[in-house]
Amino acid sequence: MAENYFKKFPNLEGYFGEYGGAFIPPDLEKEMKRISEAYFSISKSHNFISELRSIRKHYQGRPTPVYFCNRLSEKYGGRIYLKREDLNHTGAHKLNHCMGEALLAKHLGKKKLIAETGAGQHGVALATAAAYFGLECEIHMGEVDMEKEHPNVVRMEILGAKVVPVKHGLRTLKEAVDSAFGAYLEDPITTLYCIGSVVGPHPFPMMVRDFQRVVGIEAKEQFFDMTGELPDKVVACVGGGSNAMGIFSSFLDDDECELYGVEPAGLSIDKIGEHAATMTHGKPGVIHGFKCYLLQDDKGEPAPVYSVASGLDYPGVGPEHSMLKDLKKVKYDYINDSETIDAFFELSRLEGIIPALESAHAVAYAIKLAKGNPQKSILVNLSGRGDKDIDFVVDKFGLPEK
Ligand SMILES: *Cc1c(COP(=O)(O)O)cnc(C)c1O
């Protein structure tokens, strides 16, 4: 069924069931069609595949390892494993799709890459890819996030990217997407918009998923080599959903593997504006050119969202996740800020691995699962490292007692 699944979803119009599609102005529609067609032919060419493979191995440092958490498992029960995307070059899974998108831009003869960024991870990854390929790079980022994730702003500038501060609305990820989209619309011919997750109009949710599939393909084989079996449970945090799609995509066929997508419950799961648990409280709607579960206010506009993890505070979610929820293939649940901070320190102190706050949501959920299922194996996609978050966490929450 696996190959069948990828042939079937999305369909030619970019739909995953009722979600996805391309709700965009006609000009942009033409451009997206061009990108789709180019992607279909270029991504199957021997040149493209072998160049991407070589980049992954020699530049990104793939495959990243799967690691068994000895002390964490001993403390909480279960057998907890991590897919170490934090060890991918630039410290997160995002470079997987950025190198793919930038390679596509090169094949399309584009000169410039444009994108938004939340925590700054996508911006850094894209600025890195732009430097690698010698392309210009312009990153739109909310002012609130710029302050919170200052080291990533400096990183992007060092890498030669132009960082455009976004000053309207809540000044976080959603506004940054609006702003980057606007800039792209001004010149879609020589630039490529490189979205940071499995969201946006077709073909982005498909392309980004395909570029992230390497995570699941590696992880499944590595886990099997280590244990002789498949994991009982696979856990990933969900913002837009790219790291989760990356790892889930290899297990969609294995009914014995339970898949868990973890969203941020922020400060309060019951109060609009204080969380970003799209699957729990969202309803189908359209944002940024595609249909998905969407957190909406009274007027049906995208609701304000919040999470301690800047990379997760988006009111929409990938269309494929929206479909997988309806199909009950993946269980979507949530973890709040304080559980996240506890997990951040637990993984740091028990395993010597400082996780990104986004990834700490998945770790916190794995800890919960382990407590209730002491016999089960749990594979967590550790989407990124926490260096970017250390000052913020210690300033805001202090250090826990030993
Ligand atoms: C951006 C980011 C996320 C969230 O994005 P997804 O598309 O949901 O994966 C998760 N973890 C890290 C480390 C990130 O940088």
Coordinates of C-alpha atoms in Angstrom, one line a residue, residues 90-391:
T90 CA 22.2 23.5 11.2
G91 CA 20.6 21.6 14.0
A92 CA 17.2 20.6 12.8
H93 CA 15.3 18.6 10.2
K94 CA 14.5 21.7 8.2
L95 CA 17.7 21.5 6.1
N96 CA 16.2 18.3 4.6
H97 CA 13.6 20.2 2.6
C98 CA 15.6 23.4 2.2
M99 CA 18.4 21.7 0.3
G100 CA 15.7 20.0 -1.8
E101 CA 13.9 23.3 -2.5
A102 CA 17.1 25.2 -3.2
L103 CA 18.3 22.4 -5.6
L104 CA 15.0 22.7 -7.4
A105 CA 15.4 26.5 -7.6
K106 CA 18.8 25.9 -9.2
H107 CA 17.3 23.6 -11.8
L108 CA 14.6 26.1 -12.5
G109 CA 17.2 28.8 -13.0
K110 CA 15.9 31.0 -10.1
K111 CA 18.2 33.7 -8.6
K112 CA 16.6 34.2 -5.2
L113 CA 14.9 32.3 -2.4
I114 CA 12.2 33.9 -0.2
A115 CA 10.7 32.5 3.0
E116 CA 9.2 33.2 6.3
T117 CA 10.6 31.8 9.6
G118 CA 9.2 31.3 13.1
A119 CA 11.9 30.2 15.5
G120 CA 14.4 31.1 12.9
Q121 CA 15.3 27.5 12.1
H122 CA 13.8 27.5 8.7
G123 CA 15.5 30.9 7.9
V124 CA 18.9 29.6 9.0
A125 CA 18.4 26.4 7.0
L126 CA 17.3 28.3 3.9
A127 CA 20.1 30.8 4.3
T128 CA 22.5 27.9 4.5
A129 CA 21.1 26.3 1.4
A130 CA 21.3 29.7 -0.4
A131 CA 24.9 30.1 0.5
Y132 CA 25.6 26.5 -0.7
F133 CA 24.1 27.1 -4.1
G134 CA 25.1 30.8 -4.4
L135 CA 21.5 32.1 -4.4
E136 CA 20.2 35.3 -2.9
C137 CA 18.0 34.9 0.2
E138 CA 15.4 37.0 1.9
I139 CA 13.8 35.9 5.2
H140 CA 10.7 37.4 6.7
M141 CA 10.4 37.1 10.5
G142 CA 8.0 38.5 13.1
E143 CA 9.6 41.1 15.4
V144 CA 8.6 39.1 18.5
D145 CA 10.3 36.0 17.2
M146 CA 13.4 38.1 16.2
E147 CA 13.8 39.1 19.8
K148 CA 13.3 35.7 21.2
E149 CA 15.5 33.9 18.7
H150 CA 18.2 36.5 18.3
P151 CA 21.1 34.1 17.7
N152 CA 19.3 32.7 14.7
V153 CA 18.8 36.3 13.3
V154 CA 22.6 36.8 13.6
R155 CA 23.2 33.4 12.0
M156 CA 21.1 34.3 9.0
E157 CA 22.9 37.6 8.5
I158 CA 26.3 35.9 8.8
L159 CA 25.2 33.5 6.1
G160 CA 24.4 36.4 3.8
A161 CA 20.6 36.5 4.0
K162 CA 18.5 39.6 4.3
V163 CA 16.2 39.5 7.3
V164 CA 13.0 41.5 6.9
P165 CA 11.3 42.3 10.3
V166 CA 7.5 41.9 10.2
K167 CA 5.8 44.5 12.3
H168 CA 2.1 43.9 12.0
G169 CA -0.4 41.8 14.0
L170 CA 1.0 39.5 16.6
R171 CA 4.4 39.8 14.9
T172 CA 5.0 36.1 14.8
L173 CA 4.8 33.2 12.3
K174 CA 1.5 33.8 10.6
E175 CA 2.3 37.5 9.9
A176 CA 5.7 36.4 8.6
V177 CA 4.1 34.0 6.1
D178 CA 1.7 36.8 4.9
S179 CA 4.7 39.1 4.4
A180 CA 6.9 36.6 2.6
F181 CA 4.0 35.6 0.4
G182 CA 3.5 39.3 -0.6
A183 CA 7.1 39.7 -1.4
Y184 CA 7.1 36.5 -3.6
L185 CA 4.0 37.7 -5.5
E186 CA 6.0 40.8 -6.6
D187 CA 8.4 38.7 -8.5
P188 CA 7.5 35.0 -8.9
I189 CA 9.6 34.6 -12.0
T190 CA 13.2 35.0 -10.7
T191 CA 12.5 34.0 -7.1
L192 CA 11.3 30.7 -5.5
Y193 CA 9.2 30.8 -2.4
C194 CA 10.5 28.1 -0.1
I195 CA 7.9 27.4 2.5
G196 CA 9.1 26.0 5.8
S197 CA 6.7 23.1 6.4
V198 CA 4.2 20.8 4.7
V199 CA 1.8 23.7 4.3
G200 CA 0.9 26.3 1.7
P201 CA -0.7 25.8 -1.7
H202 CA 0.0 22.7 -3.8
P203 CA 2.7 21.5 -4.6
F204 CA 4.5 22.6 -1.4
P205 CA 2.9 20.1 1.1
M206 CA 3.8 17.3 -1.3
M207 CA 7.3 18.5 -2.1
V208 CA 8.3 19.2 1.5
R209 CA 6.9 15.8 2.6
D210 CA 8.9 14.1 -0.1
F211 CA 12.1 15.8 0.9
Q212 CA 11.5 14.9 4.5
R213 CA 10.7 11.2 3.8
V214 CA 14.4 10.5 4.2
V215 CA 13.9 10.8 8.0
G216 CA 11.4 8.0 8.1
I217 CA 13.2 5.8 5.6
E218 CA 16.4 6.0 7.6
A219 CA 14.7 5.7 11.0
K220 CA 12.7 2.6 10.1
E221 CA 15.8 0.7 8.9
Q222 CA 18.0 1.8 11.8
F223 CA 15.4 0.9 14.4
F224 CA 14.9 -2.5 12.8
D225 CA 18.7 -3.1 12.7
M226 CA 18.9 -2.2 16.4
T227 CA 16.0 -4.1 17.7
G228 CA 14.8 -6.6 15.1
E229 CA 11.3 -5.1 15.2
L230 CA 9.3 -2.0 14.4
P231 CA 8.6 0.6 17.1
D232 CA 5.3 0.2 19.0
K233 CA 4.8 4.0 18.9
V234 CA 6.2 6.8 16.9
V235 CA 6.0 10.4 18.3
A236 CA 6.7 13.8 16.7
C237 CA 5.7 17.4 17.4
V238 CA 3.5 19.1 14.9
G239 CA 3.7 22.8 14.0
G240 CA 3.0 22.8 10.3
G241 CA 3.9 19.1 10.4
S242 CA 7.0 18.5 8.3
N243 CA 9.2 16.6 10.8
A244 CA 6.1 14.5 11.7
M245 CA 5.3 13.7 8.1
G246 CA 8.9 12.9 7.5
I247 CA 8.9 10.1 10.1
F248 CA 5.3 9.0 9.9
S249 CA 5.5 8.5 6.1
S250 CA 7.4 5.3 6.6
F251 CA 5.0 3.8 9.1
L252 CA 1.6 4.6 7.6
D253 CA 1.3 1.0 6.4
D254 CA 2.3 -0.6 9.6
D255 CA -1.0 -0.9 11.5
E256 CA 0.8 -2.2 14.6
C257 CA 2.8 1.1 14.9
E258 CA 0.8 3.8 16.6
L259 CA 1.5 7.3 15.4
Y260 CA 1.2 10.3 17.7
G261 CA 1.3 14.0 16.6
V262 CA 1.9 16.4 19.5
E263 CA 0.7 19.9 19.4
P264 CA 1.4 22.8 21.8
A265 CA -1.2 23.4 24.5
G266 CA 0.8 26.5 25.5
L267 CA -0.5 28.2 28.7
S268 CA -4.1 26.9 28.4
I269 CA -5.7 24.5 26.0
D270 CA -9.2 26.0 26.7
K271 CA -8.4 29.6 25.9
I272 CA -8.1 30.9 22.4
G273 CA -4.8 32.8 21.9
E274 CA -3.0 30.7 24.6
H275 CA -2.3 27.6 22.6
A276 CA -1.8 26.3 19.0
A277 CA -3.6 22.9 19.2
T278 CA -5.0 23.1 15.8
M279 CA -6.2 19.5 15.6
T280 CA -7.9 19.6 19.0
H281 CA -9.8 22.9 18.6
G282 CA -9.6 23.7 14.9
K283 CA -12.3 23.4 12.2
P284 CA -11.7 23.0 8.4
G285 CA -10.9 26.4 6.9
V286 CA -8.5 28.1 4.4
I287 CA -5.2 29.8 5.3
H288 CA -2.2 30.8 3.2
G289 CA -3.7 29.2 0.0
F290 CA -4.7 25.7 1.3
K291 CA -7.5 24.0 3.2
C292 CA -6.8 22.3 6.6
Y293 CA -7.9 22.2 10.2
L294 CA -7.6 25.8 11.3
L295 CA -7.9 27.6 14.6
Q296 CA -10.5 30.3 14.0
D297 CA -11.9 33.2 15.9
D298 CA -15.6 34.1 16.0
K299 CA -15.5 35.6 12.5
G300 CA -13.8 32.5 11.0
E301 CA -10.4 34.4 10.7
P302 CA -7.2 32.5 11.7
A303 CA -7.1 32.8 15.5
P304 CA -4.1 34.2 17.5
V305 CA -1.9 31.4 18.7
Y306 CA 0.8 31.0 21.3
S307 CA 3.4 28.4 22.3
V308 CA 6.6 28.6 24.3
A309 CA 8.1 27.0 21.1
S310 CA 8.1 29.6 18.3
G311 CA 8.3 26.9 15.6
L312 CA 4.9 25.5 16.7
D313 CA 2.7 28.5 16.9
Y314 CA 0.8 28.3 13.6
P315 CA -3.0 28.3 13.5
G316 CA -3.1 25.9 10.5
V317 CA -1.5 22.5 9.9
G318 CA -0.5 20.5 6.9
P319 CA -3.4 19.2 4.8
E320 CA -2.0 15.6 4.9
H321 CA -2.2 15.7 8.7
S322 CA -5.7 17.0 8.5
M323 CA -6.6 13.9 6.4
L324 CA -4.7 11.5 8.6
K325 CA -6.6 12.8 11.6
D326 CA -10.0 12.1 9.8
L327 CA -8.7 8.7 8.7
K328 CA -7.6 8.0 12.4
K329 CA -4.2 6.9 11.1
V330 CA -2.5 9.3 13.5
K331 CA -3.6 10.3 17.0
Y332 CA -3.2 14.0 17.7
D333 CA -2.7 15.1 21.2
Y334 CA -1.1 18.0 23.1
I335 CA 1.5 19.0 25.7
N336 CA 1.6 22.3 27.5
D337 CA 4.5 24.8 28.2
S338 CA 5.4 23.6 31.6
E339 CA 5.5 19.9 30.6
T340 CA 7.7 21.0 27.7
I341 CA 10.1 22.8 30.0
D342 CA 10.3 19.8 32.3
A343 CA 11.1 17.5 29.4
F344 CA 13.7 20.0 28.1
F345 CA 15.7 19.6 31.4
E346 CA 15.0 15.9 31.8
L347 CA 16.5 15.1 28.4
S348 CA 19.4 17.4 29.0
R349 CA 20.2 16.0 32.4
L350 CA 19.5 12.3 31.8
E351 CA 21.0 12.0 28.3
G352 CA 23.2 15.0 27.7
I353 CA 21.0 16.1 24.8
I354 CA 19.5 19.6 24.9
P355 CA 16.4 19.5 22.7
A356 CA 14.7 22.3 20.8
L357 CA 11.6 23.5 22.7
E358 CA 9.5 22.2 19.7
S359 CA 11.1 18.7 20.0
A360 CA 10.7 18.8 23.8
H361 CA 6.9 18.6 23.2
A362 CA 7.5 15.2 21.6
V363 CA 9.9 14.1 24.4
A364 CA 7.3 15.1 27.1
Y365 CA 4.6 13.1 25.3
A366 CA 7.0 10.1 25.0
I367 CA 7.6 10.3 28.8
K368 CA 3.8 10.2 29.4
L369 CA 3.4 7.3 27.0
A370 CA 6.3 5.4 28.7
K371 CA 4.8 5.8 32.1
G372 CA 1.6 4.1 31.0
N373 CA 3.2 1.5 28.7
P374 CA 6.3 0.2 30.4
Q375 CA 6.7 -2.7 27.9
K376 CA 6.5 -0.6 24.7
S377 CA 9.1 0.9 22.4
I378 CA 8.7 4.5 21.5
L379 CA 10.6 6.2 18.7
V380 CA 10.7 10.0 19.0
N381 CA 11.7 12.3 16.1
L382 CA 14.0 14.7 17.9
S383 CA 13.5 17.4 15.3
G384 CA 16.1 19.8 16.5
R385 CA 18.7 20.9 19.1
G386 CA 18.0 23.5 21.8
D387 CA 21.0 25.8 21.6
K388 CA 18.8 28.5 20.2
D389 CA 16.5 28.3 23.3
I390 CA 18.9 28.1 26.2
D391 CA 19.0 31.8 27.2

